[in-house]
Amino acid sequence: MIEPDIEQLCRRDSETAGHVRDILDRVGDKWSMLVISLLEHGPRRYGSLASDIPGISQRMLTVTLQRLERDGLVTRTSFPEIPPRVEYALSSLGETLKEPIGALARWAYQYKDEFAASRDRYDEARA
């Protein structure tokens, strides 16, 4: 399969550009990336996700999970138990994000010190 040149497609077709931007906005926001990263190791319950994502509010986690489910990246399974149990997992489409998000996370970790040094130099020059 020949990969399309995304830049050229987006320049010629504003609808394609809009779809690509929308998908990248969804996948690239900080909460979605963290949720996807946690789910790559298997299904998780809401409380487990909430405790493993520092700084996320209950509302933001709920909204993020709903958006990821709507976009077909996450599945939500309710179990008929008392008390009710719900698990979230990556869908088959969501599984395709494991490699690129993992690569981006490894890159960020590898270069975190360089980012910090660059920010410090920038801030010192502006002070």
PDB file of C-alpha atoms in Angstrom:
ATOM      1  CA  MET A   1       0.000   0.000   0.000  1.00  0.00           C
ATOM      2  CA  ILE A   2       1.387   3.400  -0.964  1.00  0.00           C
ATOM      3  CA  GLU A   3       1.131   5.979   1.808  1.00  0.00           C
ATOM      4  CA  PRO A   4      -0.447   9.243   0.693  1.00  0.00           C
ATOM      5  CA  ASP A   5       1.476  12.442   1.162  1.00  0.00           C
ATOM      6  CA  ILE A   6      -0.623  13.899   3.989  1.00  0.00           C
ATOM      7  CA  GLU A   7       0.637  17.434   3.421  1.00  0.00           C
ATOM      8  CA  GLN A   8      -0.440  17.397  -0.218  1.00  0.00           C
ATOM      9  CA  LEU A   9      -3.787  15.747   0.563  1.00  0.00           C
ATOM     10  CA  CYS A  10      -4.569  18.349   3.221  1.00  0.00           C
ATOM     11  CA  ARG A  11      -3.599  21.239   0.964  1.00  0.00           C
ATOM     12  CA  ARG A  12      -5.926  20.018  -1.785  1.00  0.00           C
ATOM     13  CA  ASP A  13      -8.809  18.925   0.384  1.00  0.00           C
ATOM     14  CA  SER A  14      -9.916  21.018   3.341  1.00  0.00           C
ATOM     15  CA  GLU A  15     -12.298  18.255   4.453  1.00  0.00           C
ATOM     16  CA  THR A  16      -9.390  15.796   4.734  1.00  0.00           C
ATOM     17  CA  ALA A  17      -7.356  18.409   6.569  1.00  0.00           C
ATOM     18  CA  GLY A  18     -10.208  18.876   9.028  1.00  0.00           C
ATOM     19  CA  HIS A  19     -10.527  15.142   9.656  1.00  0.00           C
ATOM     20  CA  VAL A  20      -6.787  14.707  10.156  1.00  0.00           C
ATOM     21  CA  ARG A  21      -6.652  17.702  12.516  1.00  0.00           C
ATOM     22  CA  ASP A  22      -9.643  16.378  14.492  1.00  0.00           C
ATOM     23  CA  ILE A  23      -8.083  12.930  14.884  1.00  0.00           C
ATOM     24  CA  LEU A  24      -4.710  14.364  15.909  1.00  0.00           C
ATOM     25  CA  ASP A  25      -6.449  16.657  18.407  1.00  0.00           C
ATOM     26  CA  ARG A  26      -8.182  13.646  19.970  1.00  0.00           C
ATOM     27  CA  VAL A  27      -5.209  11.318  20.056  1.00  0.00           C
ATOM     28  CA  GLY A  28      -2.698  14.025  20.910  1.00  0.00           C
ATOM     29  CA  ASP A  29      -4.332  15.651  23.887  1.00  0.00           C
ATOM     30  CA  LYS A  30      -2.524  14.941  27.129  1.00  0.00           C
ATOM     31  CA  TRP A  31      -5.308  13.015  28.841  1.00  0.00           C
ATOM     32  CA  SER A  32      -6.084  10.762  25.870  1.00  0.00           C
ATOM     33  CA  MET A  33      -2.427   9.828  25.455  1.00  0.00           C
ATOM     34  CA  LEU A  34      -2.157   8.924  29.129  1.00  0.00           C
ATOM     35  CA  VAL A  35      -5.352   6.839  29.068  1.00  0.00           C
ATOM     36  CA  ILE A  36      -4.262   5.021  25.900  1.00  0.00           C
ATOM     37  CA  SER A  37      -0.829   4.392  27.423  1.00  0.00           C
ATOM     38  CA  LEU A  38      -2.360   2.866  30.540  1.00  0.00           C
ATOM     39  CA  LEU A  39      -4.820   0.734  28.556  1.00  0.00           C
ATOM     40  CA  GLU A  40      -2.093  -0.699  26.360  1.00  0.00           C
ATOM     41  CA  HIS A  41      -1.339  -3.125  29.214  1.00  0.00           C
ATOM     42  CA  GLY A  42      -4.897  -4.451  29.330  1.00  0.00           C
ATOM     43  CA  PRO A  43      -8.382  -3.523  30.516  1.00  0.00           C
ATOM     44  CA  ARG A  44      -8.690  -1.166  33.458  1.00  0.00           C
ATOM     45  CA  ARG A  45     -11.457  -0.022  35.744  1.00  0.00           C
ATOM     46  CA  TYR A  46     -12.307   3.653  36.104  1.00  0.00           C
ATOM     47  CA  GLY A  47     -10.890   3.931  39.618  1.00  0.00           C
ATOM     48  CA  SER A  48      -7.629   2.345  38.555  1.00  0.00           C
ATOM     49  CA  LEU A  49      -7.270   4.825  35.695  1.00  0.00           C
ATOM     50  CA  ALA A  50      -8.154   7.742  37.952  1.00  0.00           C
ATOM     51  CA  SER A  51      -5.553   6.785  40.556  1.00  0.00           C
ATOM     52  CA  ASP A  52      -2.820   6.310  37.939  1.00  0.00           C
ATOM     53  CA  ILE A  53      -3.332   9.670  36.186  1.00  0.00           C
ATOM     54  CA  PRO A  54      -2.178  12.420  38.539  1.00  0.00           C
ATOM     55  CA  GLY A  55      -4.031  15.692  38.194  1.00  0.00           C
ATOM     56  CA  ILE A  56      -7.008  14.485  36.164  1.00  0.00           C
ATOM     57  CA  SER A  57     -10.422  15.358  37.549  1.00  0.00           C
ATOM     58  CA  GLN A  58     -13.250  12.821  37.577  1.00  0.00           C
ATOM     59  CA  ARG A  59     -15.122  14.892  35.026  1.00  0.00           C
ATOM     60  CA  MET A  60     -12.127  15.101  32.668  1.00  0.00           C
ATOM     61  CA  LEU A  61     -11.484  11.352  32.908  1.00  0.00           C
ATOM     62  CA  THR A  62     -15.146  10.646  32.179  1.00  0.00           C
ATOM     63  CA  VAL A  63     -15.184  13.037  29.209  1.00  0.00           C
ATOM     64  CA  THR A  64     -11.898  11.627  27.872  1.00  0.00           C
ATOM     65  CA  LEU A  65     -13.145   8.031  28.097  1.00  0.00           C
ATOM     66  CA  GLN A  66     -16.434   8.958  26.416  1.00  0.00           C
ATOM     67  CA  ARG A  67     -14.622  10.723  23.560  1.00  0.00           C
ATOM     68  CA  LEU A  68     -12.211   7.827  23.064  1.00  0.00           C
ATOM     69  CA  GLU A  69     -15.140   5.396  23.061  1.00  0.00           C
ATOM     70  CA  ARG A  70     -17.079   7.556  20.590  1.00  0.00           C
ATOM     71  CA  ASP A  71     -14.052   7.661  18.282  1.00  0.00           C
ATOM     72  CA  GLY A  72     -13.747   3.881  18.404  1.00  0.00           C
ATOM     73  CA  LEU A  73     -10.421   3.824  20.244  1.00  0.00           C
ATOM     74  CA  VAL A  74     -11.702   2.449  23.560  1.00  0.00           C
ATOM     75  CA  THR A  75     -14.369  -0.077  24.451  1.00  0.00           C
ATOM     76  CA  ARG A  76     -16.476   0.061  27.595  1.00  0.00           C
ATOM     77  CA  THR A  77     -17.735  -3.212  29.031  1.00  0.00           C
ATOM     78  CA  SER A  78     -20.329  -3.307  31.820  1.00  0.00           C
ATOM     79  CA  PHE A  79     -20.566  -6.477  33.873  1.00  0.00           C
ATOM     80  CA  PRO A  80     -23.944  -7.401  35.401  1.00  0.00           C
ATOM     81  CA  GLU A  81     -22.680  -7.580  38.956  1.00  0.00           C
ATOM     82  CA  ILE A  82     -23.500  -5.963  42.245  1.00  0.00           C
ATOM     83  CA  PRO A  83     -21.876  -3.551  42.695  1.00  0.00           C
ATOM     84  CA  PRO A  84     -21.684  -2.773  38.976  1.00  0.00           C
ATOM     85  CA  ARG A  85     -18.284  -3.206  37.349  1.00  0.00           C
ATOM     86  CA  VAL A  86     -17.140  -1.399  34.208  1.00  0.00           C
ATOM     87  CA  GLU A  87     -13.875  -1.961  32.370  1.00  0.00           C
ATOM     88  CA  TYR A  88     -12.240   0.074  29.642  1.00  0.00           C
ATOM     89  CA  ALA A  89      -9.925  -1.433  27.038  1.00  0.00           C
ATOM     90  CA  LEU A  90      -8.325  -0.451  23.770  1.00  0.00           C
ATOM     91  CA  SER A  91     -10.382  -1.411  20.747  1.00  0.00           C
ATOM     92  CA  SER A  92      -8.681  -2.988  17.740  1.00  0.00           C
ATOM     93  CA  LEU A  93      -8.336   0.546  16.322  1.00  0.00           C
ATOM     94  CA  GLY A  94      -6.941   1.773  19.639  1.00  0.00           C
ATOM     95  CA  GLU A  95      -4.405  -1.061  19.605  1.00  0.00           C
ATOM     96  CA  THR A  96      -2.905   0.462  16.444  1.00  0.00           C
ATOM     97  CA  LEU A  97      -1.852   3.477  18.544  1.00  0.00           C
ATOM     98  CA  LYS A  98       0.336   1.461  20.924  1.00  0.00           C
ATOM     99  CA  GLU A  99       3.435   1.677  18.747  1.00  0.00           C
ATOM    100  CA  PRO A 100       3.305   5.369  17.769  1.00  0.00           C
ATOM    101  CA  ILE A 101       2.323   6.589  21.245  1.00  0.00           C
ATOM    102  CA  GLY A 102       4.926   4.330  22.829  1.00  0.00           C
ATOM    103  CA  ALA A 103       7.565   5.668  20.453  1.00  0.00           C
ATOM    104  CA  LEU A 104       6.586   9.259  21.268  1.00  0.00           C
ATOM    105  CA  ALA A 105       6.658   8.562  25.021  1.00  0.00           C
ATOM    106  CA  ARG A 106      10.108   6.931  24.752  1.00  0.00           C
ATOM    107  CA  TRP A 107      11.327   9.917  22.713  1.00  0.00           C
ATOM    108  CA  ALA A 108       9.976  12.365  25.318  1.00  0.00           C
ATOM    109  CA  TYR A 109      11.663  10.433  28.109  1.00  0.00           C
ATOM    110  CA  GLN A 110      14.956  10.230  26.213  1.00  0.00           C
ATOM    111  CA  TYR A 111      15.076  13.976  25.555  1.00  0.00           C
ATOM    112  CA  LYS A 112      13.409  15.341  28.716  1.00  0.00           C
ATOM    113  CA  ASP A 113      16.693  16.757  30.043  1.00  0.00           C
ATOM    114  CA  GLU A 114      17.394  18.535  26.759  1.00  0.00           C
ATOM    115  CA  PHE A 115      13.924  20.072  26.826  1.00  0.00           C
ATOM    116  CA  ALA A 116      14.463  21.269  30.391  1.00  0.00           C
ATOM    117  CA  ALA A 117      17.861  22.760  29.539  1.00  0.00           C
ATOM    118  CA  SER A 118      16.476  24.486  26.465  1.00  0.00           C
ATOM    119  CA  ARG A 119      13.603  25.971  28.439  1.00  0.00           C
ATOM    120  CA  ASP A 120      15.992  27.189  31.121  1.00  0.00           C
ATOM    121  CA  ARG A 121      18.239  28.867  28.507  1.00  0.00           C
ATOM    122  CA  TYR A 122      15.210  30.474  26.842  1.00  0.00           C
ATOM    123  CA  ASP A 123      13.800  31.739  30.150  1.00  0.00           C
ATOM    124  CA  GLU A 124      17.182  33.117  31.238  1.00  0.00           C
ATOM    125  CA  ALA A 125      17.613  34.952  27.916  1.00  0.00           C
ATOM    126  CA  ARG A 126      14.145  36.508  28.265  1.00  0.00           C
ATOM    127  CA  ALA A 127      14.613  37.551  31.898  1.00  0.00           C
TER     128      ALA A 127
END
